[in-house]
């Protein structure tokens, strides 16, 4: 049963990747608006129902790696070393994601997204979902106590940092400028961190 289940999952993943690769090729060759769902399904040699079993919408075909993006962000929180500070761990992952998304091969995709109102709206919607998932991971972190609002705020800052760095001429320099501000906000919203930090410094005289 385990072997059969593994085969089914591999076949499912291969079909999903084939559909996504086919869709992206057609979109880049003919234009996003000129290609329909039926065109993609026919070219990928799958039924339309099969396509929709893997992707909820036409826009989702362009953002087929969004689940991996979200997983990597939350893993940066939940999978970091026990004593590793949160914000540097998130900066490291954001930098890796930005480098991937700013590779030369990704440029035509982003130009297509920027030129399509539908894709821009979808991009905005998934950024909000990523921020919500990241906020949940931050709020559940056992190392610190914080409000849900603080966790959501920091998560939004991190997602915005990704977007700003991706659009910057020098993404790493942009992150170097942005993340100290996020770190400062994190210290303000995390009393336990501030308390430990302050306790290590000089104490006021009585």
Coordinates of C-alpha atoms in Angstrom, one line a residue, residues 45-151:
X45 CA -3.0 16.2 -22.9
X46 CA -5.2 16.2 -19.8
X47 CA -8.9 16.8 -19.2
X48 CA -10.1 20.2 -18.1
X49 CA -11.4 18.6 -14.9
X50 CA -7.9 17.1 -14.3
X51 CA -6.4 20.6 -14.7
X52 CA -8.8 22.0 -12.2
X53 CA -8.1 19.2 -9.7
X54 CA -4.6 20.6 -9.6
X55 CA -5.1 24.3 -10.0
X56 CA -8.1 26.3 -8.8
X57 CA -7.9 29.0 -11.4
X58 CA -6.0 30.2 -14.5
X59 CA -4.0 32.6 -12.4
X60 CA -2.8 29.8 -10.1
X61 CA -1.1 28.2 -13.1
X62 CA 1.4 31.1 -13.1
X63 CA 2.0 30.9 -9.4
X64 CA 2.4 27.1 -9.1
X65 CA 5.2 27.3 -6.6
X66 CA 3.2 29.4 -4.1
X67 CA 2.7 26.5 -1.7
X68 CA 6.5 25.9 -1.6
X69 CA 7.1 29.6 -1.0
X70 CA 4.7 29.5 2.0
X71 CA 6.2 26.3 3.3
X72 CA 9.7 27.7 3.2
X73 CA 8.7 30.9 5.0
X74 CA 6.9 29.0 7.9
X75 CA 9.8 26.5 8.0
X76 CA 12.2 29.4 8.6
X77 CA 10.3 30.1 11.8
X78 CA 9.5 26.5 13.0
X79 CA 12.6 24.8 11.7
X80 CA 15.3 27.2 12.9
X81 CA 17.9 26.2 15.5
X82 CA 16.7 26.4 19.1
X83 CA 18.8 29.6 19.9
X84 CA 18.6 31.2 16.5
X85 CA 16.9 34.6 16.5
X86 CA 13.7 34.8 14.5
X87 CA 14.4 37.9 12.3
X88 CA 17.8 36.8 11.0
X89 CA 16.3 33.4 10.1
X90 CA 13.6 35.1 8.1
X91 CA 16.0 37.5 6.4
X92 CA 18.1 34.5 5.3
X93 CA 15.1 32.8 3.8
X94 CA 13.7 35.9 2.2
X95 CA 17.1 36.5 0.6
X96 CA 17.1 33.0 -0.9
X97 CA 13.6 33.4 -2.2
X98 CA 14.4 36.8 -3.7
X99 CA 17.5 35.4 -5.4
X100 CA 15.4 32.7 -6.9
X101 CA 12.7 35.1 -8.2
X102 CA 15.2 37.6 -9.6
X103 CA 17.1 35.1 -11.7
X104 CA 17.3 35.9 -15.4
X105 CA 15.0 33.1 -16.2
X106 CA 12.3 34.6 -14.1
X107 CA 12.3 38.0 -15.7
X108 CA 9.9 37.2 -18.5
X109 CA 7.4 35.7 -16.0
X110 CA 7.4 38.9 -13.8
X111 CA 7.0 41.1 -16.9
X112 CA 4.0 39.0 -17.8
X113 CA 2.6 39.4 -14.3
X114 CA 3.2 43.1 -14.2
X115 CA 1.4 43.5 -17.5
X116 CA -1.7 41.7 -16.4
X117 CA -4.2 43.2 -13.9
X118 CA -5.6 39.8 -13.1
X119 CA -2.2 38.4 -12.3
X120 CA -1.3 41.4 -10.2
X121 CA -4.5 41.0 -8.2
X122 CA -3.8 37.3 -7.7
X123 CA -0.2 38.1 -6.6
X124 CA -1.5 40.5 -4.0
X125 CA -4.0 38.0 -2.7
X126 CA -1.5 35.2 -2.3
X127 CA 0.9 37.7 -0.5
X128 CA -1.9 38.2 2.0
X129 CA -2.3 34.5 2.5
X130 CA 1.5 34.0 2.9
X131 CA 1.4 36.8 5.5
X132 CA -1.4 35.1 7.4
X133 CA 0.5 31.7 7.4
X134 CA 3.7 33.4 8.5
X135 CA 1.8 35.3 11.3
X136 CA 0.4 32.0 12.6
X137 CA 3.8 30.4 12.7
X138 CA 5.3 33.5 14.5
X139 CA 2.4 33.6 17.0
X140 CA 2.9 29.9 17.8
X141 CA 6.6 30.2 18.4
X142 CA 7.1 28.9 22.0
X143 CA 10.2 31.1 22.6
X144 CA 8.3 34.4 23.0
X145 CA 5.0 35.8 24.1
X146 CA 3.3 38.4 21.8
X147 CA -0.1 39.5 20.7
X148 CA -1.7 38.2 17.5
X149 CA -1.6 41.8 16.1
X150 CA 2.2 42.0 16.7
X151 CA 2.7 38.7 14.9

